[in-house]
C-alpha positions as a Markdown table, in Angstrom:
| # | Residue | x | y | z |
|---|---|---|---|---|
| 1 | Met | 20.0 | 53.1 | 0.1 |
| 2 | Leu | 19.7 | 56.1 | -2.3 |
| 3 | Thr | 22.9 | 57.6 | -0.9 |
| 4 | Val | 24.7 | 54.3 | -1.4 |
| 5 | Ser | 23.6 | 54.1 | -5.0 |
| 6 | Ile | 24.8 | 57.6 | -5.7 |
| 7 | Glu | 28.2 | 56.9 | -4.2 |
| 8 | Phe | 28.5 | 53.7 | -6.1 |
| 9 | Lys | 27.6 | 55.4 | -9.4 |
| 10 | Ile | 30.1 | 58.2 | -8.7 |
| 11 | Arg | 32.9 | 55.7 | -8.2 |
| 12 | Gln | 32.0 | 53.9 | -11.4 |
| 13 | Ile | 32.0 | 57.1 | -13.4 |
| 14 | Ala | 35.3 | 58.3 | -11.9 |
| 15 | Arg | 37.0 | 55.0 | -12.6 |
| 16 | Phe | 35.7 | 55.0 | -16.1 |
| 17 | Leu | 37.0 | 58.4 | -16.9 |
| 18 | Lys | 40.2 | 57.8 | -14.9 |
| 19 | Cys | 39.9 | 61.3 | -13.6 |
| 20 | Ser | 39.9 | 62.5 | -10.0 |
| 21 | Val | 37.7 | 65.6 | -10.8 |
| 22 | Pro | 34.4 | 63.7 | -11.1 |
| 23 | Leu | 35.1 | 61.8 | -7.9 |
| 24 | Phe | 36.0 | 65.1 | -6.0 |
| 25 | Ile | 32.9 | 66.9 | -7.2 |
| 26 | Gly | 30.7 | 63.9 | -6.7 |
| 27 | Ser | 32.0 | 63.3 | -3.2 |
| 28 | Leu | 31.3 | 67.0 | -2.3 |
| 29 | Leu | 27.7 | 66.7 | -3.5 |
| 30 | Leu | 27.4 | 63.4 | -1.7 |
| 31 | Tyr | 28.5 | 64.9 | 1.5 |
| 32 | Val | 25.9 | 67.6 | 1.3 |
| 33 | Phe | 23.2 | 65.1 | 0.3 |
| 34 | Thr | 24.1 | 62.7 | 3.0 |
| 35 | Tyr | 23.8 | 65.4 | 5.7 |
| 36 | Glu | 20.2 | 65.8 | 4.7 |
| 37 | Val | 19.4 | 62.1 | 4.4 |
| 38 | Arg | 21.0 | 60.7 | 7.5 |
| 39 | Ser | 18.6 | 62.4 | 9.8 |
| 40 | Thr | 15.7 | 60.4 | 8.3 |
| 41 | Thr | 17.5 | 57.1 | 7.4 |
| 42 | Asn | 18.5 | 54.3 | 9.7 |
| 43 | Tyr | 21.1 | 52.3 | 7.7 |
| 44 | Lys | 21.1 | 49.4 | 10.2 |
| 45 | Asn | 17.4 | 48.9 | 9.4 |
| 46 | Asp | 17.7 | 49.3 | 5.7 |
| 47 | Ser | 16.3 | 46.0 | 4.6 |
| 48 | Ile | 17.4 | 46.5 | 1.0 |
| 49 | Leu | 21.0 | 46.4 | 2.0 |
| 50 | Met | 20.7 | 43.6 | 4.5 |
| 51 | Glu | 20.4 | 40.1 | 3.2 |
| 52 | Asn | 20.1 | 36.7 | 4.8 |
| 53 | Val | 21.1 | 33.5 | 3.2 |
| 54 | Thr | 19.1 | 30.3 | 3.1 |
| 55 | Val | 20.1 | 27.0 | 1.6 |
| 56 | Asp | 17.8 | 24.8 | -0.5 |
| 57 | Leu | 19.0 | 21.3 | 0.5 |
| 58 | Asn | 17.9 | 19.9 | -2.8 |
| 59 | Ser | 19.8 | 22.2 | -5.0 |
| 60 | Ser | 22.4 | 23.7 | -2.6 |
| 61 | Ile | 22.1 | 27.0 | -4.4 |
| 62 | Leu | 21.9 | 30.0 | -2.1 |
| 63 | Ser | 19.0 | 32.4 | -2.4 |
| 64 | Phe | 18.9 | 35.8 | -0.9 |
| 65 | His | 16.1 | 37.3 | 1.1 |
| 66 | Ser | 15.6 | 40.6 | 2.8 |
| 67 | Met | 16.6 | 40.7 | 6.4 |
| 68 | Ser | 17.2 | 43.6 | 8.6 |
| 69 | Asn | 17.9 | 42.2 | 12.1 |
| 70 | Asp | 20.7 | 39.7 | 11.4 |
| 71 | Pro | 24.0 | 41.1 | 13.1 |
| 72 | Glu | 26.3 | 39.1 | 10.8 |
| 73 | Val | 24.5 | 40.2 | 7.7 |
| 74 | Glu | 24.5 | 43.8 | 8.9 |
| 75 | Asp | 28.2 | 43.6 | 9.3 |
| 76 | Cys | 28.6 | 42.0 | 5.8 |
| 77 | Tyr | 26.4 | 44.5 | 4.1 |
| 78 | Ser | 27.4 | 47.7 | 5.8 |
| 79 | Leu | 28.2 | 50.8 | 3.7 |
| 80 | Lys | 31.8 | 49.8 | 3.6 |
| 81 | Ser | 30.9 | 46.7 | 1.6 |
| 82 | Leu | 30.5 | 49.0 | -1.4 |
| 83 | Ile | 34.2 | 49.7 | -1.5 |
| 84 | Met | 35.4 | 47.6 | -4.4 |
| 85 | Pro | 38.6 | 45.5 | -4.2 |
| 86 | Glu | 39.9 | 47.3 | -7.3 |
| 87 | Glu | 39.7 | 50.6 | -5.5 |
| 88 | Ile | 42.3 | 49.2 | -3.0 |
| 89 | Ile | 44.5 | 47.2 | -5.3 |
| 90 | Asp | 45.1 | 47.2 | -9.1 |
| 91 | Leu | 43.9 | 43.7 | -10.2 |
| 92 | Asn | 45.9 | 43.9 | -13.4 |
| 93 | Ala | 49.2 | 45.2 | -12.2 |
| 94 | Val | 52.5 | 43.4 | -13.0 |
| 95 | Asn | 56.0 | 44.0 | -11.7 |
| 96 | Pro | 57.3 | 47.0 | -13.6 |
| 97 | Ser | 60.8 | 45.4 | -13.7 |
| 98 | His | 59.3 | 42.5 | -15.7 |
| 99 | Lys | 57.4 | 43.4 | -18.8 |
| 100 | Pro | 54.3 | 41.2 | -19.1 |
| 101 | Ile | 54.3 | 38.5 | -21.7 |
| 102 | His | 53.1 | 39.7 | -25.1 |
| 103 | Pro | 49.9 | 38.0 | -26.1 |
| 104 | Ser | 51.7 | 36.4 | -29.1 |
| 105 | Gln | 54.1 | 34.7 | -26.7 |
| 106 | Val | 51.3 | 33.2 | -24.5 |
| 107 | Thr | 51.2 | 29.4 | -24.7 |
| 108 | Lys | 47.7 | 27.9 | -24.9 |
| 109 | Val | 48.7 | 25.1 | -22.5 |
| 110 | Val | 50.4 | 25.8 | -19.2 |
| 111 | Thr | 52.6 | 22.9 | -18.1 |
| 112 | Phe | 54.3 | 21.7 | -14.9 |
| 113 | Asn | 57.8 | 21.9 | -16.6 |
| 114 | Gln | 57.1 | 25.4 | -17.9 |
| 115 | Val | 56.2 | 26.8 | -14.5 |
| 116 | His | 59.0 | 24.8 | -12.7 |
| 117 | Ser | 61.5 | 26.2 | -15.2 |
| 118 | Ile | 60.4 | 29.8 | -14.5 |
| 119 | Leu | 60.5 | 29.4 | -10.7 |
| 120 | Tyr | 63.3 | 27.0 | -10.0 |
| 121 | Gly | 65.0 | 25.9 | -13.2 |
| 122 | Asp | 64.8 | 22.9 | -15.5 |
| 123 | Pro | 63.1 | 20.1 | -13.6 |
| 124 | Ser | 65.1 | 17.5 | -15.6 |
| 125 | Thr | 68.2 | 18.7 | -13.8 |
| 126 | Lys | 67.0 | 20.6 | -10.8 |
| 127 | Leu | 63.7 | 19.1 | -9.6 |
| 128 | Ile | 62.9 | 20.7 | -6.2 |
| 129 | Tyr | 61.8 | 17.5 | -4.7 |
| 130 | Asn | 65.3 | 16.1 | -5.1 |
| 131 | Tyr | 66.3 | 18.4 | -2.2 |
| 132 | Thr | 63.3 | 17.7 | 0.1 |
| 133 | Arg | 65.3 | 15.9 | 2.7 |
| 134 | Lys | 68.5 | 18.0 | 2.5 |
| 135 | Tyr | 67.6 | 20.5 | 5.3 |
| 136 | Phe | 64.9 | 18.8 | 7.4 |
| 137 | Gln | 64.0 | 15.1 | 7.8 |
| 138 | Lys | 60.3 | 14.6 | 7.9 |
| 139 | Asp | 58.1 | 11.5 | 8.0 |
| 140 | Leu | 54.8 | 11.2 | 6.2 |
| 141 | Asp | 52.2 | 13.1 | 8.2 |
| 142 | Leu | 48.7 | 13.7 | 7.0 |
| 143 | Ser | 47.2 | 14.2 | 10.5 |
| 144 | Tyr | 46.2 | 17.8 | 10.0 |
| 145 | Pro | 42.4 | 17.6 | 10.6 |
| 146 | His | 41.0 | 20.7 | 9.0 |
| 147 | Thr | 40.9 | 19.6 | 5.4 |
| 148 | Phe | 37.4 | 19.1 | 4.0 |
| 149 | Leu | 38.0 | 18.7 | 0.3 |
| 150 | Gln | 37.1 | 15.2 | -0.8 |
| 151 | Arg | 37.7 | 13.4 | -4.1 |
| 152 | Asp | 34.0 | 13.3 | -5.0 |
| 153 | Leu | 33.7 | 17.0 | -4.5 |
| 154 | Phe | 36.6 | 17.8 | -6.7 |
| 155 | Phe | 35.3 | 15.5 | -9.4 |
| 156 | Gly | 32.0 | 17.4 | -9.1 |
| 157 | Val | 33.7 | 20.7 | -9.5 |
| 158 | Ile | 35.4 | 19.5 | -12.7 |
| 159 | Arg | 32.1 | 18.5 | -14.1 |
| 160 | Lys | 30.8 | 22.1 | -13.5 |
| 161 | Leu | 33.4 | 23.5 | -16.0 |
| 162 | His | 32.1 | 24.9 | -19.2 |
| 163 | Gln | 31.9 | 22.2 | -21.8 |
| 164 | Ser | 34.5 | 23.9 | -24.0 |
| 165 | Leu | 37.1 | 23.8 | -21.2 |
| 166 | Lys | 39.6 | 21.0 | -20.6 |
| 167 | Val | 41.2 | 20.7 | -17.2 |
| 168 | Gln | 44.9 | 21.5 | -17.6 |
| 169 | Phe | 46.0 | 24.0 | -15.0 |
| 170 | Val | 44.6 | 24.1 | -11.4 |
| 171 | Val | 45.7 | 26.5 | -8.7 |
| 172 | Glu | 45.4 | 26.0 | -5.0 |
| 173 | Val | 45.9 | 29.1 | -2.7 |
| 174 | Gly | 46.6 | 27.8 | 0.8 |
| 175 | Ser | 48.0 | 24.3 | 0.9 |
| 176 | Phe | 49.6 | 23.8 | 4.3 |
| 177 | Thr | 50.6 | 20.1 | 4.8 |
| 178 | Gly | 49.2 | 19.1 | 1.4 |
| 179 | Asn | 46.1 | 17.0 | 2.2 |
| 180 | Ser | 43.8 | 18.7 | -0.3 |
| 181 | Ala | 46.7 | 19.0 | -2.8 |
| 182 | Ile | 47.2 | 15.3 | -2.7 |
| 183 | Arg | 43.5 | 14.6 | -3.3 |
| 184 | Met | 43.3 | 17.0 | -6.3 |
| 185 | Gly | 46.8 | 16.0 | -7.6 |
| 186 | Ser | 45.9 | 12.3 | -7.6 |
| 187 | Ile | 42.8 | 12.9 | -9.6 |
| 188 | Leu | 44.6 | 15.1 | -12.1 |
| 189 | Lys | 47.4 | 12.6 | -12.5 |
| 190 | Gln | 45.1 | 9.6 | -12.9 |
| 191 | Ser | 42.3 | 11.1 | -15.0 |
| 192 | Tyr | 43.7 | 14.1 | -16.7 |
| 193 | Pro | 47.2 | 13.3 | -18.1 |
| 194 | Gly | 49.4 | 16.4 | -18.6 |
| 195 | Ser | 47.5 | 18.5 | -16.1 |
| 196 | Phe | 49.0 | 19.8 | -12.9 |
| 197 | Leu | 48.4 | 21.7 | -9.7 |
| 198 | Leu | 50.2 | 24.8 | -8.6 |
| 199 | Cys | 50.2 | 25.3 | -4.8 |
| 200 | Ile | 50.6 | 28.9 | -3.6 |
| 201 | Asp | 51.3 | 29.4 | 0.1 |
| 202 | Thr | 53.8 | 31.0 | 2.4 |
| 203 | Trp | 53.8 | 28.0 | 4.6 |
| 204 | Leu | 54.0 | 30.5 | 7.5 |
| 205 | Gly | 50.5 | 29.9 | 8.8 |
| 206 | Asp | 47.6 | 32.3 | 9.4 |
| 207 | Leu | 46.6 | 34.2 | 12.5 |
| 208 | Asn | 44.6 | 31.3 | 13.9 |
| 209 | Met | 47.5 | 28.9 | 13.6 |
| 210 | Trp | 49.7 | 31.2 | 15.7 |
| 211 | Ile | 47.3 | 31.9 | 18.4 |
| 212 | Asn | 45.7 | 28.5 | 18.6 |
| 213 | Lys | 48.3 | 26.2 | 20.2 |
| 214 | Val | 46.5 | 23.0 | 19.2 |
| 215 | Val | 46.8 | 23.9 | 15.5 |
| 216 | Trp | 50.2 | 25.6 | 16.1 |
| 217 | Asn | 51.9 | 22.3 | 16.5 |
| 218 | His | 51.2 | 21.5 | 12.8 |
| 219 | Leu | 53.4 | 24.5 | 11.8 |
| 220 | Ser | 56.4 | 22.6 | 13.1 |
| 221 | Val | 58.1 | 25.7 | 14.4 |
| 222 | Ser | 61.9 | 25.2 | 14.8 |
| 223 | Glu | 63.8 | 26.3 | 17.8 |
| 224 | Asp | 64.8 | 29.5 | 16.1 |
| 225 | Gly | 61.1 | 30.4 | 15.5 |
| 226 | Arg | 60.8 | 29.5 | 11.9 |
| 227 | Pro | 57.9 | 27.2 | 10.7 |
| 228 | Thr | 59.1 | 24.1 | 8.8 |
| 229 | Val | 55.7 | 22.9 | 7.6 |
| 230 | Tyr | 56.9 | 23.6 | 4.0 |
| 231 | Tyr | 59.2 | 20.6 | 4.2 |
| 232 | Gln | 56.3 | 18.5 | 5.6 |
| 233 | Phe | 54.3 | 19.5 | 2.5 |
| 234 | Leu | 57.2 | 18.4 | 0.2 |
| 235 | Glu | 57.6 | 15.1 | 2.1 |
| 236 | Asn | 53.9 | 14.4 | 1.8 |
| 237 | Ile | 53.8 | 15.1 | -1.9 |
| 238 | Leu | 56.9 | 13.0 | -2.4 |
| 239 | Asn | 55.3 | 10.1 | -0.6 |
| 240 | Ala | 52.2 | 10.4 | -2.7 |
| 241 | Asn | 54.3 | 10.1 | -5.9 |
| 242 | Leu | 53.0 | 13.5 | -7.2 |
| 243 | Thr | 56.3 | 15.2 | -7.8 |
| 244 | Asp | 55.5 | 15.6 | -11.5 |
| 245 | Thr | 52.0 | 16.9 | -10.9 |
| 246 | Val | 52.0 | 19.1 | -7.8 |
| 247 | Leu | 54.3 | 22.2 | -7.7 |
| 248 | Pro | 54.7 | 24.5 | -4.7 |
| 249 | Ala | 55.2 | 28.2 | -5.0 |
| 250 | Ser | 56.3 | 29.7 | -1.7 |
| 251 | Met | 54.9 | 33.2 | -1.9 |
| 252 | Thr | 52.0 | 35.2 | -0.6 |
| 253 | Ser | 48.6 | 35.0 | -2.3 |
| 254 | Leu | 49.0 | 38.5 | -3.7 |
| 255 | Thr | 52.5 | 37.7 | -5.1 |
| 256 | Gly | 51.2 | 34.5 | -6.6 |
| 257 | Ala | 48.4 | 36.4 | -8.3 |
| 258 | Arg | 50.9 | 38.9 | -9.7 |
| 259 | Phe | 53.1 | 36.0 | -10.9 |
| 260 | Leu | 50.2 | 34.4 | -12.8 |
| 261 | Arg | 49.2 | 37.8 | -14.2 |
| 262 | Thr | 52.7 | 38.6 | -15.4 |
| 263 | Phe | 53.0 | 35.3 | -17.4 |
| 264 | Arg | 49.3 | 35.4 | -18.5 |
| 265 | Phe | 48.7 | 32.0 | -16.9 |
| 266 | His | 44.9 | 31.4 | -16.5 |
| 267 | Pro | 43.7 | 28.4 | -14.5 |
| 268 | Gln | 40.5 | 26.6 | -15.3 |
| 269 | Ile | 40.0 | 25.8 | -11.6 |
| 270 | Ile | 41.1 | 27.7 | -8.5 |
| 271 | Tyr | 40.8 | 26.4 | -4.9 |
| 272 | Leu | 41.0 | 29.3 | -2.4 |
| 273 | Asp | 41.8 | 28.2 | 1.2 |
| 274 | Ser | 44.2 | 31.0 | 2.2 |
| 275 | Ser | 43.3 | 34.0 | 4.3 |
| 276 | His | 40.4 | 33.7 | 6.6 |
| 277 | Glu | 40.4 | 37.4 | 7.5 |
| 278 | Gln | 37.5 | 39.6 | 6.5 |
| 279 | Gly | 38.5 | 42.0 | 3.7 |
| 280 | Glu | 41.7 | 40.1 | 2.9 |
| 281 | Thr | 39.6 | 37.2 | 1.6 |
| 282 | Leu | 37.6 | 39.7 | -0.6 |
| 283 | Ile | 40.8 | 41.0 | -2.2 |
| 284 | Glu | 42.0 | 37.4 | -2.9 |
| 285 | Leu | 38.6 | 36.6 | -4.4 |
| 286 | Ala | 38.9 | 39.6 | -6.7 |
| 287 | Leu | 42.5 | 38.9 | -7.7 |
| 288 | Tyr | 42.0 | 35.2 | -8.5 |
| 289 | Trp | 38.6 | 35.7 | -10.1 |
| 290 | Asn | 40.3 | 38.1 | -12.5 |
| 291 | Leu | 42.8 | 35.3 | -13.4 |
| 292 | Leu | 40.3 | 32.5 | -13.8 |
| 293 | Glu | 39.5 | 31.4 | -17.3 |
| 294 | Ala | 36.0 | 32.2 | -18.5 |
| 295 | Gly | 33.7 | 29.2 | -17.8 |
| 296 | Gly | 36.1 | 28.1 | -14.9 |
| 297 | Ile | 35.4 | 27.4 | -11.3 |
| 298 | Leu | 36.5 | 29.3 | -8.2 |
| 299 | Phe | 35.8 | 27.4 | -5.0 |
| 300 | Gly | 37.0 | 27.3 | -1.4 |
| 301 | Asp | 36.8 | 25.9 | 2.0 |
| 302 | Asp | 35.5 | 27.0 | 5.4 |
| 303 | Trp | 32.1 | 28.4 | 4.6 |
| 304 | Ile | 31.4 | 28.0 | 8.3 |
| 305 | Trp | 33.9 | 30.8 | 9.0 |
| 306 | Ala | 32.0 | 34.1 | 9.3 |
| 307 | Ala | 34.8 | 36.1 | 7.7 |
| 308 | Val | 35.0 | 33.8 | 4.7 |
| 309 | Arg | 31.3 | 33.5 | 4.3 |
| 310 | Cys | 30.9 | 37.3 | 4.6 |
| 311 | Asp | 33.4 | 38.1 | 1.9 |
| 312 | Val | 32.2 | 35.4 | -0.5 |
| 313 | Lys | 28.7 | 36.9 | -0.1 |
| 314 | Lys | 30.0 | 40.4 | -0.7 |
| 315 | Phe | 31.8 | 39.3 | -3.8 |
| 316 | Ser | 28.9 | 37.4 | -5.2 |
| 317 | His | 26.6 | 40.4 | -4.5 |
| 318 | Ile | 29.0 | 42.7 | -6.4 |
| 319 | His | 29.2 | 40.4 | -9.4 |
| 320 | Arg | 25.6 | 39.1 | -9.4 |
| 321 | Leu | 26.7 | 35.5 | -8.9 |
| 322 | Gln | 25.0 | 32.5 | -7.4 |
| 323 | Ile | 26.9 | 30.7 | -4.6 |
| 324 | Glu | 26.6 | 27.0 | -4.5 |
| 325 | Val | 27.4 | 25.4 | -1.1 |
| 326 | Val | 28.2 | 21.8 | -0.6 |
| 327 | Lys | 28.7 | 21.0 | 3.1 |
| 328 | Asn | 31.6 | 23.4 | 4.1 |
| 329 | Thr | 32.6 | 24.3 | 0.5 |
| 330 | Trp | 31.5 | 27.3 | -1.5 |
| 331 | Ile | 31.5 | 27.3 | -5.3 |
| 332 | Leu | 31.4 | 30.1 | -7.9 |
| 333 | Lys | 31.3 | 29.6 | -11.7 |
| 334 | Lys | 32.7 | 32.3 | -13.9 |
| 335 | Pro | 30.3 | 33.2 | -16.8 |
| 336 | Phe | 31.6 | 32.1 | -20.2 |
């Protein structure tokens, strides 16, 4: 544990000074120190690093307890867990070909029309939903079973926002056929006029969808091998009468985060249901947490997935956050 603490401090100092020299010297010293310590330390049995999670059914707030023999926890809290996402990717980077918006140009309220105009053009003359049925004819289909977000839960998330925040801009990362987008979009349209939901997804599926043939059918892969589920999403949103509230952005989660960073768009709520791969989820958490407005809520699906649960636990450990779990949904609130 002592070795880990030293390494962590060295990385912090190196990042602060923005200089490679301290990191080099520190790493050299760490190597020598580690050689002496490893002979007497069993990292797998280091109960300070290993933590188990229990849930209080009354409060649904996770509490952490020392645990040294839980294989999943050992995997989550290995030495590698101290590698910060910002050491892998610059959380604040923007495309060098597009200068970031100057703070004086930032609008306080982000609107559907504003984002649509940036991505696709003026919605009054070129609304993307007008072309939904031009390329593929789809019928309404909400049969995808793996959507756990319910209306009551989303209302509950909204109530958790800091009292100074008003719901205006919500982002969903990972939308697929649009089941959860329809539930959130309907609430926004009915109860929060002027607000909207931006859905970031490639609509190409994740690994599980490509190797699990039962789920693969929902990708609607065409004969030439291209998923057409994006058009299913558009059709479902069209049928739900949410074409002025739900806006798709067909891009990777990383590109979506860069887009929001470039235009200084900061959501009050972010729903993360994208990657389910360990490590990739951690990077997404870091990117979108960095974009979330202070006092806002970052929440997501699939707590039962080990990879998701592991990365959420790592992230909360790094930032000293409490995780609230409601059924299969995890919730994090950003300090105001």
